CSV table of C-alpha atoms in Angstrom, one decimal:
chain,number,residue,atom,x,y,z
W,576,UNK,CA,19.8,-20.6,7.9
W,577,UNK,CA,18.1,-17.7,6.2
W,578,UNK,CA,18.4,-14.4,8.0
W,579,UNK,CA,16.0,-11.5,8.1
W,580,UNK,CA,16.9,-8.3,6.3
W,581,UNK,CA,15.0,-5.2,7.3
W,582,UNK,CA,14.2,-3.1,4.3
W,583,UNK,CA,14.2,0.6,4.7
W,584,UNK,CA,14.0,3.5,2.2
W,585,UNK,CA,13.5,7.2,2.4
W,586,UNK,CA,11.5,7.0,-0.8
W,587,UNK,CA,8.5,5.7,1.3
W,588,UNK,CA,7.2,7.1,4.5
W,589,UNK,CA,8.7,5.9,7.8
W,590,UNK,CA,6.6,3.5,9.9
W,591,UNK,CA,4.1,5.1,12.3
W,592,UNK,CA,5.0,2.6,15.0
W,593,UNK,CA,7.3,-0.2,16.1
W,594,UNK,CA,7.6,-2.1,12.8
W,595,UNK,CA,9.7,-2.2,9.6
W,596,UNK,CA,8.7,-1.0,6.2
W,597,UNK,CA,9.4,-4.5,5.0
W,598,UNK,CA,11.2,-7.6,6.0
W,599,UNK,CA,13.1,-9.8,3.5
W,600,UNK,CA,13.6,-13.5,4.3
W,601,UNK,CA,15.3,-15.5,1.6
W,602,UNK,CA,13.3,-14.9,-1.6
W,603,UNK,CA,10.3,-13.4,0.2
W,604,UNK,CA,9.6,-9.8,1.1
W,605,UNK,CA,6.8,-9.0,3.5
W,606,UNK,CA,5.7,-5.3,3.1
W,607,UNK,CA,4.0,-3.6,5.9
W,608,UNK,CA,0.8,-1.6,5.3
W,609,UNK,CA,1.5,1.5,3.3
W,610,UNK,CA,-0.5,4.6,3.8
W,611,UNK,CA,-1.0,7.3,1.1
W,612,UNK,CA,1.6,9.5,2.8
W,613,UNK,CA,4.0,11.6,0.7
W,614,UNK,CA,7.5,10.7,2.0
W,615,UNK,CA,8.7,14.2,1.3
W,616,UNK,CA,6.1,16.0,3.4
W,617,UNK,CA,4.8,13.3,5.8
W,618,UNK,CA,1.3,14.4,4.8
W,619,UNK,CA,-1.6,12.5,3.2
W,620,UNK,CA,-1.2,12.8,-0.6
W,621,UNK,CA,-4.5,14.4,-1.2
W,622,UNK,CA,-8.2,14.4,-0.3
W,623,UNK,CA,-8.8,12.6,-3.5
W,624,UNK,CA,-9.3,8.8,-3.1
W,625,UNK,CA,-7.6,8.2,-6.5
W,626,UNK,CA,-4.6,10.3,-5.6
W,627,UNK,CA,-4.3,8.6,-2.2
W,628,UNK,CA,-4.4,5.2,-3.9
W,629,UNK,CA,-1.6,6.3,-6.3
W,630,UNK,CA,0.6,7.4,-3.4
W,631,UNK,CA,0.1,4.2,-1.5
W,632,UNK,CA,1.1,2.2,-4.6
W,633,UNK,CA,4.1,4.5,-5.2
W,634,UNK,CA,5.2,3.8,-1.7
W,635,UNK,CA,4.8,0.1,-2.2
W,636,UNK,CA,6.9,0.4,-5.4
W,637,UNK,CA,9.6,2.3,-3.6
W,638,UNK,CA,9.9,-0.4,-0.9
W,639,UNK,CA,10.0,-3.2,-3.5
W,640,UNK,CA,12.8,-1.3,-5.3
W,641,UNK,CA,14.7,-1.1,-2.1
W,642,UNK,CA,14.4,-4.8,-1.7
W,643,UNK,CA,15.6,-5.4,-5.3
W,644,UNK,CA,12.1,-6.3,-6.6
W,645,UNK,CA,9.3,-4.7,-8.5
W,646,UNK,CA,5.5,-5.0,-8.9
W,647,UNK,CA,5.9,-8.1,-11.0
W,648,UNK,CA,7.3,-9.9,-7.9
W,649,UNK,CA,4.1,-9.3,-5.9
W,650,UNK,CA,2.1,-12.4,-5.2
W,651,UNK,CA,-0.4,-11.2,-2.7
W,652,UNK,CA,-2.0,-7.8,-1.9
W,653,UNK,CA,-4.3,-6.8,0.8
W,654,UNK,CA,-6.3,-3.6,0.5
W,655,UNK,CA,-7.8,-2.0,3.6
W,656,UNK,CA,-10.5,0.5,2.6
W,657,UNK,CA,-12.1,3.0,4.9
W,658,UNK,CA,-15.2,3.1,2.7
W,659,UNK,CA,-16.1,0.1,0.5
W,660,UNK,CA,-17.9,2.5,-1.8
W,661,UNK,CA,-14.4,3.7,-2.9
W,662,UNK,CA,-13.6,0.2,-4.3
W,663,UNK,CA,-14.3,1.1,-7.9
W,664,UNK,CA,-12.0,4.2,-7.8
W,665,UNK,CA,-9.2,2.3,-6.0
W,666,UNK,CA,-9.6,-0.7,-8.2
W,667,UNK,CA,-9.1,1.5,-11.3
W,668,UNK,CA,-5.9,2.9,-9.9
W,669,UNK,CA,-4.8,-0.7,-8.9
W,670,UNK,CA,-5.2,-1.8,-12.5
W,671,UNK,CA,-2.7,0.9,-13.6
W,672,UNK,CA,-0.1,-0.7,-11.4
W,673,UNK,CA,-0.9,-4.4,-11.8
W,674,UNK,CA,-1.5,-5.2,-15.4
W,675,UNK,CA,-0.2,-8.7,-15.9
W,676,UNK,CA,0.5,-11.7,-13.8
W,677,UNK,CA,-2.1,-10.4,-11.3
W,678,UNK,CA,-1.4,-11.2,-7.7
W,679,UNK,CA,-3.9,-12.8,-5.3
W,680,UNK,CA,-5.8,-10.0,-3.5
W,681,UNK,CA,-8.1,-9.4,-0.5
W,682,UNK,CA,-10.1,-6.3,0.3
W,683,UNK,CA,-11.2,-5.5,3.8
W,684,UNK,CA,-13.1,-2.6,5.3
W,685,UNK,CA,-10.9,-1.0,8.0
W,686,UNK,CA,-10.0,2.3,9.5
W,687,UNK,CA,-6.5,3.2,8.3
W,688,UNK,CA,-4.6,5.7,10.5
W,689,UNK,CA,-4.5,9.5,9.8
W,690,UNK,CA,-7.9,9.4,8.2
W,691,UNK,CA,-6.5,7.7,5.1
W,692,UNK,CA,-8.9,6.3,2.5
W,693,UNK,CA,-6.8,3.1,2.3
W,694,UNK,CA,-3.8,1.1,3.4
W,695,UNK,CA,-2.1,-1.6,1.3
W,696,UNK,CA,0.3,-4.3,2.2
W,697,UNK,CA,1.9,-7.0,0.1
W,698,UNK,CA,4.0,-10.1,-0.1
W,699,UNK,CA,6.5,-10.5,-2.9
W,700,UNK,CA,8.7,-13.4,-4.1
W,701,UNK,CA,11.9,-13.2,-6.1
W,702,UNK,CA,11.5,-15.8,-8.9
């Protein structure tokens, strides 16, 4: 029987509610939505949409590292954007992080907490 391992790192912001940063089950890691919060200050990274996107992806990377994985292990990403007009800016930042073996992806308009421009969650697999 596979057990759940709760992934936690101080290199990413703590959850805003009753959930884990990520849960690892066997070869799979399910990463909760990451906001563009600087883990050192607990503040939004910036007013800039591009800077917020970078911070959200850096948080994602930190959690993957804590789970023993990296961005190449990501098989699915969901982006939650406050404003769909920000898609081109966020997509450009996304392309800096995901360059090869591109994961499946969905983009949804939503209202992330703290007035953030985006939130990102992911599923990763150790292969």
